[in-house]
Amino acid sequence: MWLGPEEVLVANALWVTERANPFFVLQRRRGHGKGGGLTGLLVGTLDVVLDSSARVAPYRILHQTQDSQVYWTVACGSSRKEITKHWEWLENNLLQTLSIFDNEEDITTFVKGKIHGIIAEENKNLQPQGDEDPGKFKEAELKMRKQFGMPEGEKLVNYYSCSYWKGRVPRQGWLYLTVNHLCFYSFLLGKEVSLVVQWVDVTRLEKNATLLFPESIRVDTRDQELFFSMFLNIGETFKLMEQLANLAMRQLLDSEGFLEDKALPRPSRPHRNISALKRDLDARAKNECYRAMFRLPRDERLDGHTGCTLWTPFNKLHIPGQMFISSNYICFASKEEDACHLIIPLREVTIVEKADSSSVLPSPLSISTKSKMTFLFANLKDRDFLVQRISDFLQKMPSKQPGGSGVGRKASTVEPAPELCPAPPKASDQLTSPSTPLGGRQSSSVQDAPTSSQGLLKLFQRNSPMEDLGAKGAKEKMKEESWNIHFFEYGRGMCMYRTARTRELVLKGIPESLRGELWLLFSGAWNEMVTHPGYYEELVEKSTGKYSLATEEIERDLHRSMPEHPAFQNELGIAALRRVLTAYAFRNPTIGYCQAMNIVTSVLLLYGSEEEAFWLLVALCERMLPDYYNTRVVGALVDQGIFEELTRDFLPQLSEKMQDLGVISSISLSWFLTLFLSVMPFESAVVIVDCFFYEGIKVILQVALAILDANMEQLLGCSDEGEAMTVLGRYLDNVVNKQSVSPPIPHLHALLTSGDDPPTEVDIFDLLKVSYEKFSSLRADDIEQMRFKQRLKVIQSLEDTAKRSVVRAIPGDIGFSIEELEDLYMVFKAKHLASQYWGSSRPTAVRRDPSLPYLEQYRIDAGQFRELFASLTPWACGSHTPVLAGRMFRLLDENKDSLINFKEFVTGMSGMYHGDLTEKLKALYKLHLPPALSPEDAESALEATHYFTEDSSSEEALRQEEQEGGGNEDVQDKKGEEKGISPPDYRHYLRMWAKEKEVQKETIKDLPKMNQEQFIELCKTLYNMFSEDPMEQDLYHAIATVASLLLRIGEVGKKFSVQPGRKPQDGAPEEDELPTPDPPQDLAPELQPPAAGDPQAKAGGDTHLGKAPQESQVVGEGGGGEGRGSPPQLLSDDETKDDMSMSSYSVVSTGSLQCEDLADDTVLVGGEAQSPPAIARCGGTVDTDWCISFEQILASILTESVLVNFFEKRVDIGLKIKDQKKVERQFSTSSDLEQSGLSG
């Protein structure tokens, strides 16, 4: 890159001059490239250690004049290619001009002006990139790409100077954090350390301080532990590493969500400076924190926040805190955690006005809402800008809100309006009180059901007025009254002031009549419901009558959802539950339906209408319990890990015992997934749900710890898991809610755990009180931190399980060891994931579905397979390798979806690595028959998938599994089976399984014959395969001999294949078809009996079944009437000798050989030095009668020991896998090649 000219006094201290002319010198940094000796080592060390080294590029160009001692830098480069380009530009454009000047000062001035002009021209199109110097960051990014061989698509997020501890020695160097990798580079006195770790491989990431390592960051992968320390700002570095690792885990957990979420490297700006990409990540972290704090919808983005005070009328104070503004909400959080929280949806705002400043109230701002509440903020730093932002957002709000009225209403007072009285909500309160359903919006499918407007509890308990319930009824009345007073003082609805008083009331239990309303408010579900009117009804309509795996599971579980409750003992409750669960499965197919969702949803339906229950379920599954209800219940496993950690911290003496008994994993899933609803009497568990909607997961963890604490003595005395479970089960069954006004519901669990002596009852409110007293030190942000740590562990252990399952699914005869298979799996998976990093347009990037069986989760396309094939194949064919890889891919891709899974991939690799000469040749032979062989433009011609009979060695197990009914049934039978209307019974699968277990070694005679064109392709592949072998010349000579011999054998074979009694019309269609440029399709009738639906077979009475053996001696499973022993025996030596007496050129009829791709110097002749035969393609046709069998090829190759040795040579795939891992990132490092080529 061009640099603004700066003076350099000592030009040769650390640099070597490589080129010079009277005005410029091109220099290389000592220690860069080859040689350099001790000074090179010292310079290299200096470059890495010194902080300024991020700016030292290995090449530079200086401007000089003859008499001056001062040099000026004009350009630098990270590669020789880049600097040479600049040098040539200077030589071509400036040298002539500069020689005209007389005065040296003029020359320097001219050069400086020219360089400044070039830089200005380059920067003209670049937008300003923030306050950071973009040049410095761009240079670091280039350096990172070059150092670690990263492609253009890999974005650097930030880089830090730090030390890496290798043993007990710290290595000072640079840590580069990119979107997908953590990289470290250090060079100290000739010792180079270069580390690259993918974020998806990180199993542990934590900040720790020990005596050995001062404050350091620990990064663990499956096979190494890395420690980094001596950071300038360890907090910032760790936070960034945590975010990047979290993104990677999200990708492993749910690639669909990852792709939607992947707004990180915006390709519109190729070189983003340090602040931009990092700012994106910081903004993302703030957004997540903001949404979690105020329970806002997932698409809400924080616009900004500022310090201010809020006037709280209930205690007449100005509370300091932060105001947050986003596109749909204004929120406030006090500095003291419990003092006050406030959420004002902009849809509720009527007036925003600046009040007059005074010494008491500097820069006040008042916001009025439709519910006649006015909020007064003060001490705002940039009030005018703030008001402008709020008014901009208000203008973007949809003009007509559901039920909206009175937009122009003025609110003159600061006190909340007295209309917010303790009376139960009326229709006019519709806007701010979720207790009333959003009336009149139900469509025909839902509106007829009573559950569309009220909860099931109201429908089933109409006949018991409060007065009849005595003391319980009075207590319930008092609770309602307390809440109504609270509403009067603190406001009602979304804009309520949420304070410590609110929490106290929640802990005392929410009255039945207000439960639905307050759950909606505290969970944030109310916001989503109001902003999506009619959405639920649409979903119900769309999902009605649709069947899927989720709907089957839902039907199965409907009657298991609280069967003891009267509301679910009839069709009314069951139908409502069915509609809500099906609608949610339809909304979020990645979750669909998970066990435990039915129990939670049935409780939500008791207290709210269907629509309200639906939005509460959305809030639970997508925000409050993230990843709980997916196929692998990752979220619950993560929180189970947190629970284990908290048990260690709070109850250390019990922790070890619980681990030994293995109880925690058994209890936590059922406790957390159903929020205690399945293990505690309903009326008690509902109180925990009240607190959960207000406080989040910390309540569940607190209560779980309190339960263990209460049973500590008994648990310590338990001898096995069953005993411990009984202790806990009996305790939970007797957690009672004495204040409940609902008729008691028998708890089914209690029947199983009742003992002889009735255990003591525990009041749920006492349990909650204890949990807050003993364990209230838990904080939401600490839990999030712990969740991150556990998520790494859980997801990586799930990935290990997946790897083991996939490796176990590979048949034993594949030839690779377990370790090799695991290594191959990691390489294969890395290739799949790379498509998500750098090629999201690829089909693989979009198609991963974590709910699929493990084997199908990671698949690669043809392009990725080509890259893997090139680095792992023992048959390197130079420029021909991609062609061979394409054929192998077509051979393996049985279902023609352009993707192959790991099992298919390993099958292909095994064919090249394992088995004897015959097996390897067989694999190579099949790569030159359809469907593997295909002209570049004829991939569409590969529809006939059963061209040839399967090879039972390496590909056998795969084929039998993929195609139902392998074995020796003919093609028509197979087709019939596939088209069967009723699903095959289990016996069918047992038969398949038995067949798969049988070792069926097919003979080499089962392979179809090869025509002349295919044979030439095979020769071409072999010719390319030997090009880099040490025995190259011997191999060429041998293959020339073999090819010449085989061509002659094919000529002789024609005499046997043309039968005298053959009807002329038999051959006619073939003569017509073969010249077309699609050999695989043309040969289809010749090589295969027609499938059941083949139009040719139906149209012409003369099928090809009889013709095939006559013309090409096909002997296969579907052969027509010929036995397995029919003619293609090898020619005897005598016959071969006879044939040798013919002219050696008669083996190729003029123009009959399609061989335009063969290299010019290919000689297909026998041992004597003969000029090559005329094998040009002169517009003629392929010799249609010429064919050769696999046995003939095998026998010919066996005559040449050098070929036999080549194919029987063992190649270690382990070394190739290691190389592949190094090369994995090096997609676009042509500059390296350039440099190595020039520096020699």
PDB file of N, CA and C in Angstrom, residues 802-833:
ATOM      1  N   ALA A 802     -22.286 -37.009  19.182  1.00  0.00           N
ATOM      2  CA  ALA A 802     -22.621 -37.123  17.751  1.00  0.00           C
ATOM      3  C   ALA A 802     -21.494 -37.804  16.998  1.00  0.00           C
ATOM      4  N   LYS A 803     -20.253 -37.405  17.315  1.00  0.00           N
ATOM      5  CA  LYS A 803     -19.101 -37.995  16.618  1.00  0.00           C
ATOM      6  C   LYS A 803     -19.047 -39.501  16.871  1.00  0.00           C
ATOM      7  N   ARG A 804     -19.208 -39.887  18.153  1.00  0.00           N
ATOM      8  CA  ARG A 804     -19.157 -41.320  18.469  1.00  0.00           C
ATOM      9  C   ARG A 804     -20.269 -42.089  17.757  1.00  0.00           C
ATOM     10  N   SER A 805     -21.471 -41.494  17.716  1.00  0.00           N
ATOM     11  CA  SER A 805     -22.600 -42.174  17.060  1.00  0.00           C
ATOM     12  C   SER A 805     -22.328 -42.363  15.570  1.00  0.00           C
ATOM     13  N   VAL A 806     -21.793 -41.326  14.945  1.00  0.00           N
ATOM     14  CA  VAL A 806     -21.530 -41.417  13.504  1.00  0.00           C
ATOM     15  C   VAL A 806     -20.459 -42.465  13.236  1.00  0.00           C
ATOM     16  N   VAL A 807     -19.397 -42.435  14.048  1.00  0.00           N
ATOM     17  CA  VAL A 807     -18.303 -43.389  13.832  1.00  0.00           C
ATOM     18  C   VAL A 807     -18.795 -44.823  14.057  1.00  0.00           C
ATOM     19  N   ARG A 808     -19.690 -44.995  15.048  1.00  0.00           N
ATOM     20  CA  ARG A 808     -20.243 -46.340  15.292  1.00  0.00           C
ATOM     21  C   ARG A 808     -21.093 -46.823  14.119  1.00  0.00           C
ATOM     22  N   ALA A 809     -21.695 -45.866  13.396  1.00  0.00           N
ATOM     23  CA  ALA A 809     -22.589 -46.247  12.292  1.00  0.00           C
ATOM     24  C   ALA A 809     -21.819 -46.704  11.057  1.00  0.00           C
ATOM     25  N   ILE A 810     -20.496 -46.523  11.064  1.00  0.00           N
ATOM     26  CA  ILE A 810     -19.705 -46.923   9.894  1.00  0.00           C
ATOM     27  C   ILE A 810     -19.439 -48.422   9.987  1.00  0.00           C
ATOM     28  N   PRO A 811     -19.710 -49.197   8.921  1.00  0.00           N
ATOM     29  CA  PRO A 811     -19.520 -50.652   8.985  1.00  0.00           C
ATOM     30  C   PRO A 811     -18.065 -51.024   9.270  1.00  0.00           C
ATOM     31  N   GLY A 812     -17.876 -52.179   9.881  1.00  0.00           N
ATOM     32  CA  GLY A 812     -16.544 -52.604  10.295  1.00  0.00           C
ATOM     33  C   GLY A 812     -15.596 -52.880   9.146  1.00  0.00           C
ATOM     34  N   ASP A 813     -16.136 -53.232   7.961  1.00  0.00           N
ATOM     35  CA  ASP A 813     -15.236 -53.616   6.860  1.00  0.00           C
ATOM     36  C   ASP A 813     -14.700 -52.399   6.106  1.00  0.00           C
ATOM     37  N   ILE A 814     -14.857 -51.221   6.670  1.00  0.00           N
ATOM     38  CA  ILE A 814     -14.453 -50.015   5.945  1.00  0.00           C
ATOM     39  C   ILE A 814     -12.936 -49.855   5.955  1.00  0.00           C
ATOM     40  N   GLY A 815     -12.260 -50.472   6.951  1.00  0.00           N
ATOM     41  CA  GLY A 815     -10.796 -50.502   6.898  1.00  0.00           C
ATOM     42  C   GLY A 815     -10.093 -49.450   7.735  1.00  0.00           C
ATOM     43  N   PHE A 816     -10.742 -48.339   8.063  1.00  0.00           N
ATOM     44  CA  PHE A 816     -10.087 -47.317   8.881  1.00  0.00           C
ATOM     45  C   PHE A 816     -10.225 -47.657  10.361  1.00  0.00           C
ATOM     46  N   SER A 817      -9.243 -47.244  11.162  1.00  0.00           N
ATOM     47  CA  SER A 817      -9.354 -47.449  12.611  1.00  0.00           C
ATOM     48  C   SER A 817     -10.319 -46.408  13.186  1.00  0.00           C
ATOM     49  N   ILE A 818     -10.739 -46.634  14.447  1.00  0.00           N
ATOM     50  CA  ILE A 818     -11.660 -45.690  15.098  1.00  0.00           C
ATOM     51  C   ILE A 818     -11.034 -44.297  15.142  1.00  0.00           C
ATOM     52  N   GLU A 819      -9.728 -44.230  15.484  1.00  0.00           N
ATOM     53  CA  GLU A 819      -9.051 -42.926  15.579  1.00  0.00           C
ATOM     54  C   GLU A 819      -9.049 -42.225  14.227  1.00  0.00           C
ATOM     55  N   GLU A 820      -8.759 -42.993  13.168  1.00  0.00           N
ATOM     56  CA  GLU A 820      -8.735 -42.393  11.827  1.00  0.00           C
ATOM     57  C   GLU A 820     -10.123 -41.894  11.439  1.00  0.00           C
ATOM     58  N   LEU A 821     -11.140 -42.689  11.780  1.00  0.00           N
ATOM     59  CA  LEU A 821     -12.512 -42.276  11.458  1.00  0.00           C
ATOM     60  C   LEU A 821     -12.876 -40.993  12.211  1.00  0.00           C
ATOM     61  N   GLU A 822     -12.457 -40.907  13.479  1.00  0.00           N
ATOM     62  CA  GLU A 822     -12.762 -39.700  14.249  1.00  0.00           C
ATOM     63  C   GLU A 822     -12.047 -38.482  13.659  1.00  0.00           C
ATOM     64  N   ASP A 823     -10.795 -38.682  13.256  1.00  0.00           N
ATOM     65  CA  ASP A 823     -10.057 -37.577  12.624  1.00  0.00           C
ATOM     66  C   ASP A 823     -10.720 -37.162  11.322  1.00  0.00           C
ATOM     67  N   LEU A 824     -11.117 -38.167  10.531  1.00  0.00           N
ATOM     68  CA  LEU A 824     -11.793 -37.856   9.261  1.00  0.00           C
ATOM     69  C   LEU A 824     -13.095 -37.108   9.508  1.00  0.00           C
ATOM     70  N   TYR A 825     -13.807 -37.513  10.569  1.00  0.00           N
ATOM     71  CA  TYR A 825     -15.079 -36.851  10.895  1.00  0.00           C
ATOM     72  C   TYR A 825     -14.837 -35.380  11.228  1.00  0.00           C
ATOM     73  N   MET A 826     -13.771 -35.098  11.994  1.00  0.00           N
ATOM     74  CA  MET A 826     -13.478 -33.707  12.368  1.00  0.00           C
ATOM     75  C   MET A 826     -13.147 -32.871  11.124  1.00  0.00           C
ATOM     76  N   VAL A 827     -12.396 -33.463  10.211  1.00  0.00           N
ATOM     77  CA  VAL A 827     -12.044 -32.758   8.972  1.00  0.00           C
ATOM     78  C   VAL A 827     -13.305 -32.503   8.137  1.00  0.00           C
ATOM     79  N   PHE A 828     -14.146 -33.532   8.073  1.00  0.00           N
ATOM     80  CA  PHE A 828     -15.387 -33.451   7.298  1.00  0.00           C
ATOM     81  C   PHE A 828     -16.308 -32.371   7.881  1.00  0.00           C
ATOM     82  N   LYS A 829     -16.425 -32.378   9.220  1.00  0.00           N
ATOM     83  CA  LYS A 829     -17.277 -31.392   9.895  1.00  0.00           C
ATOM     84  C   LYS A 829     -16.733 -29.980   9.695  1.00  0.00           C
ATOM     85  N   ALA A 830     -15.408 -29.852   9.794  1.00  0.00           N
ATOM     86  CA  ALA A 830     -14.792 -28.526   9.603  1.00  0.00           C
ATOM     87  C   ALA A 830     -15.100 -28.004   8.208  1.00  0.00           C
ATOM     88  N   LYS A 831     -15.114 -28.912   7.238  1.00  0.00           N
ATOM     89  CA  LYS A 831     -15.404 -28.487   5.858  1.00  0.00           C
ATOM     90  C   LYS A 831     -16.850 -28.012   5.747  1.00  0.00           C
ATOM     91  N   HIS A 832     -17.759 -28.722   6.420  1.00  0.00           N
ATOM     92  CA  HIS A 832     -19.165 -28.291   6.419  1.00  0.00           C
ATOM     93  C   HIS A 832     -19.297 -26.915   7.074  1.00  0.00           C
ATOM     94  N   LEU A 833     -18.640 -26.753   8.218  1.00  0.00           N
ATOM     95  CA  LEU A 833     -18.776 -25.481   8.949  1.00  0.00           C
ATOM     96  C   LEU A 833     -18.142 -24.335   8.168  1.00  0.00           C
TER      97      LEU A 833
END
